[in-house]
Structure formats: structure tokens, C-alpha cells
Amino acid sequence: MTAGADQNMAFRIIVDTLGIAVTRGARSFTKLLNKYIQANWQLLVIAAQAAILFRITGQGTARY
């Protein structure tokens, strides 16, 4: 093996390891997000409705 091939192999291993770490992180993050959304679904719905009402009544638009 040449030095270039060794570097290539090392680089591949690093990229693979990072890729695994990132996908695992993303999976656990989405799981957390799903739990959070399920727990606070009612709050999110209420907040969305309040925002819509706020906009409809014209209080959401800045008036000078």
C-alpha cells in the first residue's frame, strides 16, 4: 500500500464513523422531537389558533 492509499482508507473510516454518528444523532433527535410534539400537541394547536386569530383581527400587523 502507498501512503496515498493509507490516507484514503483513514479518510474513509473517519467519514463512515462520522456518518454513523450523524445518522444516530438525527434518529435520536427525531425521536425526542416526536415525544416533545406528542406531549405538547395541544399547546402547539392552541398557539397556532391564537396566532391565526391574532392575524385575522389585524393586531398582528404593525400599525404606525
PDB file of N, CA and C in Angstrom:
ATOM      1  N   MET A   1       0.828  -1.212   0.000  1.00  0.00           N
ATOM      2  CA  MET A   1       0.000   0.000   0.000  1.00  0.00           C
ATOM      3  C   MET A   1       0.862   1.260   0.000  1.00  0.00           C
ATOM      4  N   THR A   2       0.441   2.240  -0.749  1.00  0.00           N
ATOM      5  CA  THR A   2       1.166   3.504  -0.774  1.00  0.00           C
ATOM      6  C   THR A   2       0.629   4.417   0.322  1.00  0.00           C
ATOM      7  N   ALA A   3       1.356   5.484   0.575  1.00  0.00           N
ATOM      8  CA  ALA A   3       0.925   6.436   1.611  1.00  0.00           C
ATOM      9  C   ALA A   3      -0.423   7.051   1.246  1.00  0.00           C
ATOM     10  N   GLY A   4      -0.621   7.303  -0.051  1.00  0.00           N
ATOM     11  CA  GLY A   4      -1.871   7.885  -0.523  1.00  0.00           C
ATOM     12  C   GLY A   4      -3.053   6.970  -0.241  1.00  0.00           C
ATOM     13  N   ALA A   5      -2.858   5.666  -0.446  1.00  0.00           N
ATOM     14  CA  ALA A   5      -3.922   4.697  -0.206  1.00  0.00           C
ATOM     15  C   ALA A   5      -4.244   4.621   1.284  1.00  0.00           C
ATOM     16  N   ASP A   6      -3.211   4.685   2.120  1.00  0.00           N
ATOM     17  CA  ASP A   6      -3.423   4.669   3.573  1.00  0.00           C
ATOM     18  C   ASP A   6      -4.251   5.868   4.010  1.00  0.00           C
ATOM     19  N   GLN A   7      -3.899   7.030   3.486  1.00  0.00           N
ATOM     20  CA  GLN A   7      -4.630   8.251   3.829  1.00  0.00           C
ATOM     21  C   GLN A   7      -6.085   8.143   3.377  1.00  0.00           C
ATOM     22  N   ASN A   8      -6.264   7.594   2.176  1.00  0.00           N
ATOM     23  CA  ASN A   8      -7.603   7.407   1.621  1.00  0.00           C
ATOM     24  C   ASN A   8      -8.441   6.520   2.526  1.00  0.00           C
ATOM     25  N   MET A   9      -7.824   5.404   2.979  1.00  0.00           N
ATOM     26  CA  MET A   9      -8.522   4.454   3.832  1.00  0.00           C
ATOM     27  C   MET A   9      -8.892   5.127   5.155  1.00  0.00           C
ATOM     28  N   ALA A  10      -7.946   5.848   5.737  1.00  0.00           N
ATOM     29  CA  ALA A  10      -8.185   6.536   7.011  1.00  0.00           C
ATOM     30  C   ALA A  10      -9.329   7.544   6.843  1.00  0.00           C
ATOM     31  N   PHE A  11      -9.305   8.258   5.742  1.00  0.00           N
ATOM     32  CA  PHE A  11     -10.331   9.257   5.465  1.00  0.00           C
ATOM     33  C   PHE A  11     -11.705   8.588   5.365  1.00  0.00           C
ATOM     34  N   ARG A  12     -11.736   7.435   4.656  1.00  0.00           N
ATOM     35  CA  ARG A  12     -12.998   6.700   4.502  1.00  0.00           C
ATOM     36  C   ARG A  12     -13.547   6.253   5.844  1.00  0.00           C
ATOM     37  N   ILE A  13     -12.649   5.745   6.691  1.00  0.00           N
ATOM     38  CA  ILE A  13     -13.072   5.278   8.016  1.00  0.00           C
ATOM     39  C   ILE A  13     -13.642   6.439   8.820  1.00  0.00           C
ATOM     40  N   ILE A  14     -12.977   7.590   8.769  1.00  0.00           N
ATOM     41  CA  ILE A  14     -13.435   8.778   9.501  1.00  0.00           C
ATOM     42  C   ILE A  14     -14.810   9.208   8.993  1.00  0.00           C
ATOM     43  N   VAL A  15     -14.961   9.258   7.680  1.00  0.00           N
ATOM     44  CA  VAL A  15     -16.236   9.673   7.075  1.00  0.00           C
ATOM     45  C   VAL A  15     -17.352   8.710   7.462  1.00  0.00           C
ATOM     46  N   ASP A  16     -17.056   7.394   7.402  1.00  0.00           N
ATOM     47  CA  ASP A  16     -18.056   6.387   7.784  1.00  0.00           C
ATOM     48  C   ASP A  16     -18.468   6.570   9.234  1.00  0.00           C
ATOM     49  N   THR A  17     -17.488   6.740  10.101  1.00  0.00           N
ATOM     50  CA  THR A  17     -17.762   6.903  11.530  1.00  0.00           C
ATOM     51  C   THR A  17     -18.609   8.148  11.771  1.00  0.00           C
ATOM     52  N   LEU A  18     -18.233   9.239  11.120  1.00  0.00           N
ATOM     53  CA  LEU A  18     -18.995  10.481  11.255  1.00  0.00           C
ATOM     54  C   LEU A  18     -20.416  10.297  10.746  1.00  0.00           C
ATOM     55  N   GLY A  19     -20.536   9.619   9.611  1.00  0.00           N
ATOM     56  CA  GLY A  19     -21.853   9.373   9.018  1.00  0.00           C
ATOM     57  C   GLY A  19     -22.749   8.605   9.968  1.00  0.00           C
ATOM     58  N   ILE A  20     -22.180   7.567  10.597  1.00  0.00           N
ATOM     59  CA  ILE A  20     -22.950   6.763  11.549  1.00  0.00           C
ATOM     60  C   ILE A  20     -23.363   7.630  12.729  1.00  0.00           C
ATOM     61  N   ALA A  21     -22.436   8.411  13.249  1.00  0.00           N
ATOM     62  CA  ALA A  21     -22.719   9.276  14.393  1.00  0.00           C
ATOM     63  C   ALA A  21     -23.817  10.274  14.045  1.00  0.00           C
ATOM     64  N   VAL A  22     -23.746  10.857  12.861  1.00  0.00           N
ATOM     65  CA  VAL A  22     -24.731  11.852  12.440  1.00  0.00           C
ATOM     66  C   VAL A  22     -26.111  11.220  12.297  1.00  0.00           C
ATOM     67  N   THR A  23     -26.183  10.040  11.632  1.00  0.00           N
ATOM     68  CA  THR A  23     -27.489   9.413  11.445  1.00  0.00           C
ATOM     69  C   THR A  23     -28.072   8.963  12.779  1.00  0.00           C
ATOM     70  N   ARG A  24     -27.212   8.458  13.674  1.00  0.00           N
ATOM     71  CA  ARG A  24     -27.699   8.066  15.003  1.00  0.00           C
ATOM     72  C   ARG A  24     -28.213   9.293  15.743  1.00  0.00           C
ATOM     73  N   GLY A  25     -27.465  10.370  15.660  1.00  0.00           N
ATOM     74  CA  GLY A  25     -27.865  11.612  16.303  1.00  0.00           C
ATOM     75  C   GLY A  25     -29.189  12.114  15.754  1.00  0.00           C
ATOM     76  N   ALA A  26     -29.329  12.051  14.434  1.00  0.00           N
ATOM     77  CA  ALA A  26     -30.556  12.516  13.792  1.00  0.00           C
ATOM     78  C   ALA A  26     -31.741  11.657  14.235  1.00  0.00           C
ATOM     79  N   ARG A  27     -31.500  10.338  14.334  1.00  0.00           N
ATOM     80  CA  ARG A  27     -32.582   9.440  14.756  1.00  0.00           C
ATOM     81  C   ARG A  27     -33.031   9.760  16.166  1.00  0.00           C
ATOM     82  N   SER A  28     -32.059   9.908  17.076  1.00  0.00           N
ATOM     83  CA  SER A  28     -32.438  10.177  18.466  1.00  0.00           C
ATOM     84  C   SER A  28     -33.070  11.563  18.574  1.00  0.00           C
ATOM     85  N   PHE A  29     -32.615  12.500  17.740  1.00  0.00           N
ATOM     86  CA  PHE A  29     -33.182  13.848  17.747  1.00  0.00           C
ATOM     87  C   PHE A  29     -34.633  13.817  17.284  1.00  0.00           C
ATOM     88  N   THR A  30     -34.907  13.056  16.213  1.00  0.00           N
ATOM     89  CA  THR A  30     -36.287  12.991  15.724  1.00  0.00           C
ATOM     90  C   THR A  30     -37.182  12.284  16.735  1.00  0.00           C
ATOM     91  N   LYS A  31     -36.622  11.263  17.423  1.00  0.00           N
ATOM     92  CA  LYS A  31     -37.401  10.587  18.472  1.00  0.00           C
ATOM     93  C   LYS A  31     -37.767  11.580  19.559  1.00  0.00           C
ATOM     94  N   LEU A  32     -36.784  12.368  19.976  1.00  0.00           N
ATOM     95  CA  LEU A  32     -37.005  13.386  21.005  1.00  0.00           C
ATOM     96  C   LEU A  32     -38.051  14.390  20.534  1.00  0.00           C
ATOM     97  N   LEU A  33     -37.900  14.825  19.298  1.00  0.00           N
ATOM     98  CA  LEU A  33     -38.821  15.801  18.726  1.00  0.00           C
ATOM     99  C   LEU A  33     -40.241  15.247  18.697  1.00  0.00           C
ATOM    100  N   ASN A  34     -40.375  13.978  18.286  1.00  0.00           N
ATOM    101  CA  ASN A  34     -41.695  13.335  18.255  1.00  0.00           C
ATOM    102  C   ASN A  34     -42.311  13.283  19.642  1.00  0.00           C
ATOM    103  N   LYS A  35     -41.502  12.924  20.646  1.00  0.00           N
ATOM    104  CA  LYS A  35     -42.002  12.879  22.024  1.00  0.00           C
ATOM    105  C   LYS A  35     -42.470  14.265  22.448  1.00  0.00           C
ATOM    106  N   TYR A  36     -41.656  15.262  22.142  1.00  0.00           N
ATOM    107  CA  TYR A  36     -41.975  16.638  22.516  1.00  0.00           C
ATOM    108  C   TYR A  36     -43.272  17.081  21.849  1.00  0.00           C
ATOM    109  N   ILE A  37     -43.400  16.778  20.565  1.00  0.00           N
ATOM    110  CA  ILE A  37     -44.592  17.179  19.814  1.00  0.00           C
ATOM    111  C   ILE A  37     -45.828  16.484  20.368  1.00  0.00           C
ATOM    112  N   GLN A  38     -45.718  15.175  20.667  1.00  0.00           N
ATOM    113  CA  GLN A  38     -46.852  14.437  21.228  1.00  0.00           C
ATOM    114  C   GLN A  38     -47.253  15.009  22.576  1.00  0.00           C
ATOM    115  N   ALA A  39     -46.258  15.349  23.392  1.00  0.00           N
ATOM    116  CA  ALA A  39     -46.533  15.863  24.735  1.00  0.00           C
ATOM    117  C   ALA A  39     -47.168  17.253  24.670  1.00  0.00           C
ATOM    118  N   ASN A  40     -46.739  18.051  23.715  1.00  0.00           N
ATOM    119  CA  ASN A  40     -47.180  19.442  23.667  1.00  0.00           C
ATOM    120  C   ASN A  40     -48.087  19.740  22.480  1.00  0.00           C
ATOM    121  N   TRP A  41     -48.721  18.700  21.942  1.00  0.00           N
ATOM    122  CA  TRP A  41     -49.563  18.865  20.760  1.00  0.00           C
ATOM    123  C   TRP A  41     -50.666  19.885  21.008  1.00  0.00           C
ATOM    124  N   GLN A  42     -51.348  19.752  22.150  1.00  0.00           N
ATOM    125  CA  GLN A  42     -52.445  20.669  22.475  1.00  0.00           C
ATOM    126  C   GLN A  42     -51.938  22.111  22.541  1.00  0.00           C
ATOM    127  N   LEU A  43     -50.777  22.279  23.180  1.00  0.00           N
ATOM    128  CA  LEU A  43     -50.199  23.628  23.302  1.00  0.00           C
ATOM    129  C   LEU A  43     -49.888  24.200  21.925  1.00  0.00           C
ATOM    130  N   LEU A  44     -49.330  23.349  21.044  1.00  0.00           N
ATOM    131  CA  LEU A  44     -48.995  23.806  19.694  1.00  0.00           C
ATOM    132  C   LEU A  44     -50.251  24.223  18.940  1.00  0.00           C
ATOM    133  N   VAL A  45     -51.308  23.431  19.074  1.00  0.00           N
ATOM    134  CA  VAL A  45     -52.571  23.729  18.394  1.00  0.00           C
ATOM    135  C   VAL A  45     -53.140  25.055  18.908  1.00  0.00           C
ATOM    136  N   ILE A  46     -53.134  25.215  20.220  1.00  0.00           N
ATOM    137  CA  ILE A  46     -53.651  26.450  20.826  1.00  0.00           C
ATOM    138  C   ILE A  46     -52.829  27.653  20.359  1.00  0.00           C
ATOM    139  N   ALA A  47     -51.507  27.490  20.343  1.00  0.00           N
ATOM    140  CA  ALA A  47     -50.626  28.573  19.910  1.00  0.00           C
ATOM    141  C   ALA A  47     -50.900  28.944  18.452  1.00  0.00           C
ATOM    142  N   ALA A  48     -51.104  27.923  17.608  1.00  0.00           N
ATOM    143  CA  ALA A  48     -51.388  28.167  16.189  1.00  0.00           C
ATOM    144  C   ALA A  48     -52.711  28.902  16.027  1.00  0.00           C
ATOM    145  N   GLN A  49     -53.723  28.468  16.774  1.00  0.00           N
ATOM    146  CA  GLN A  49     -55.034  29.115  16.696  1.00  0.00           C
ATOM    147  C   GLN A  49     -54.948  30.568  17.163  1.00  0.00           C
ATOM    148  N   ALA A  50     -54.187  30.787  18.237  1.00  0.00           N
ATOM    149  CA  ALA A  50     -54.023  32.145  18.752  1.00  0.00           C
ATOM    150  C   ALA A  50     -53.334  33.024  17.709  1.00  0.00           C
ATOM    151  N   ALA A  51     -52.318  32.472  17.049  1.00  0.00           N
ATOM    152  CA  ALA A  51     -51.592  33.231  16.026  1.00  0.00           C
ATOM    153  C   ALA A  51     -52.505  33.579  14.861  1.00  0.00           C
ATOM    154  N   ILE A  52     -53.334  32.620  14.467  1.00  0.00           N
ATOM    155  CA  ILE A  52     -54.262  32.861  13.351  1.00  0.00           C
ATOM    156  C   ILE A  52     -55.276  33.943  13.733  1.00  0.00           C
ATOM    157  N   LEU A  53     -55.839  33.826  14.920  1.00  0.00           N
ATOM    158  CA  LEU A  53     -56.806  34.815  15.409  1.00  0.00           C
ATOM    159  C   LEU A  53     -56.168  36.199  15.448  1.00  0.00           C
ATOM    160  N   PHE A  54     -54.956  36.222  15.961  1.00  0.00           N
ATOM    161  CA  PHE A  54     -54.209  37.470  16.089  1.00  0.00           C
ATOM    162  C   PHE A  54     -54.070  38.137  14.724  1.00  0.00           C
ATOM    163  N   ARG A  55     -53.764  37.329  13.711  1.00  0.00           N
ATOM    164  CA  ARG A  55     -53.576  37.857  12.363  1.00  0.00           C
ATOM    165  C   ARG A  55     -54.903  38.301  11.758  1.00  0.00           C
ATOM    166  N   ILE A  56     -55.963  37.521  11.980  1.00  0.00           N
ATOM    167  CA  ILE A  56     -57.277  37.841  11.405  1.00  0.00           C
ATOM    168  C   ILE A  56     -57.794  39.178  11.954  1.00  0.00           C
ATOM    169  N   THR A  57     -57.626  39.369  13.248  1.00  0.00           N
ATOM    170  CA  THR A  57     -58.157  40.581  13.874  1.00  0.00           C
ATOM    171  C   THR A  57     -57.337  41.820  13.523  1.00  0.00           C
ATOM    172  N   GLY A  58     -56.207  41.613  12.839  1.00  0.00           N
ATOM    173  CA  GLY A  58     -55.402  42.747  12.404  1.00  0.00           C
ATOM    174  C   GLY A  58     -54.435  43.243  13.455  1.00  0.00           C
ATOM    175  N   GLN A  59     -54.429  42.593  14.618  1.00  0.00           N
ATOM    176  CA  GLN A  59     -53.493  43.011  15.666  1.00  0.00           C
ATOM    177  C   GLN A  59     -52.083  42.556  15.337  1.00  0.00           C
ATOM    178  N   GLY A  60     -51.980  41.567  14.446  1.00  0.00           N
ATOM    179  CA  GLY A  60     -50.669  41.040  14.067  1.00  0.00           C
ATOM    180  C   GLY A  60     -49.905  41.987  13.170  1.00  0.00           C
ATOM    181  N   THR A  61     -50.613  42.842  12.436  1.00  0.00           N
ATOM    182  CA  THR A  61     -49.943  43.774  11.532  1.00  0.00           C
ATOM    183  C   THR A  61     -49.522  45.017  12.309  1.00  0.00           C
ATOM    184  N   ALA A  62     -48.315  45.460  12.051  1.00  0.00           N
ATOM    185  CA  ALA A  62     -47.809  46.634  12.766  1.00  0.00           C
ATOM    186  C   ALA A  62     -48.436  47.891  12.170  1.00  0.00           C
ATOM    187  N   ARG A  63     -49.015  48.701  13.019  1.00  0.00           N
ATOM    188  CA  ARG A  63     -49.610  49.965  12.553  1.00  0.00           C
ATOM    189  C   ARG A  63     -48.884  51.128  13.215  1.00  0.00           C
ATOM    190  N   TYR A  64     -48.652  52.141  12.432  1.00  0.00           N
ATOM    191  CA  TYR A  64     -47.938  53.302  12.972  1.00  0.00           C
ATOM    192  C   TYR A  64     -48.854  54.503  13.014  1.00  0.00           C
TER     193      TYR A  64
END
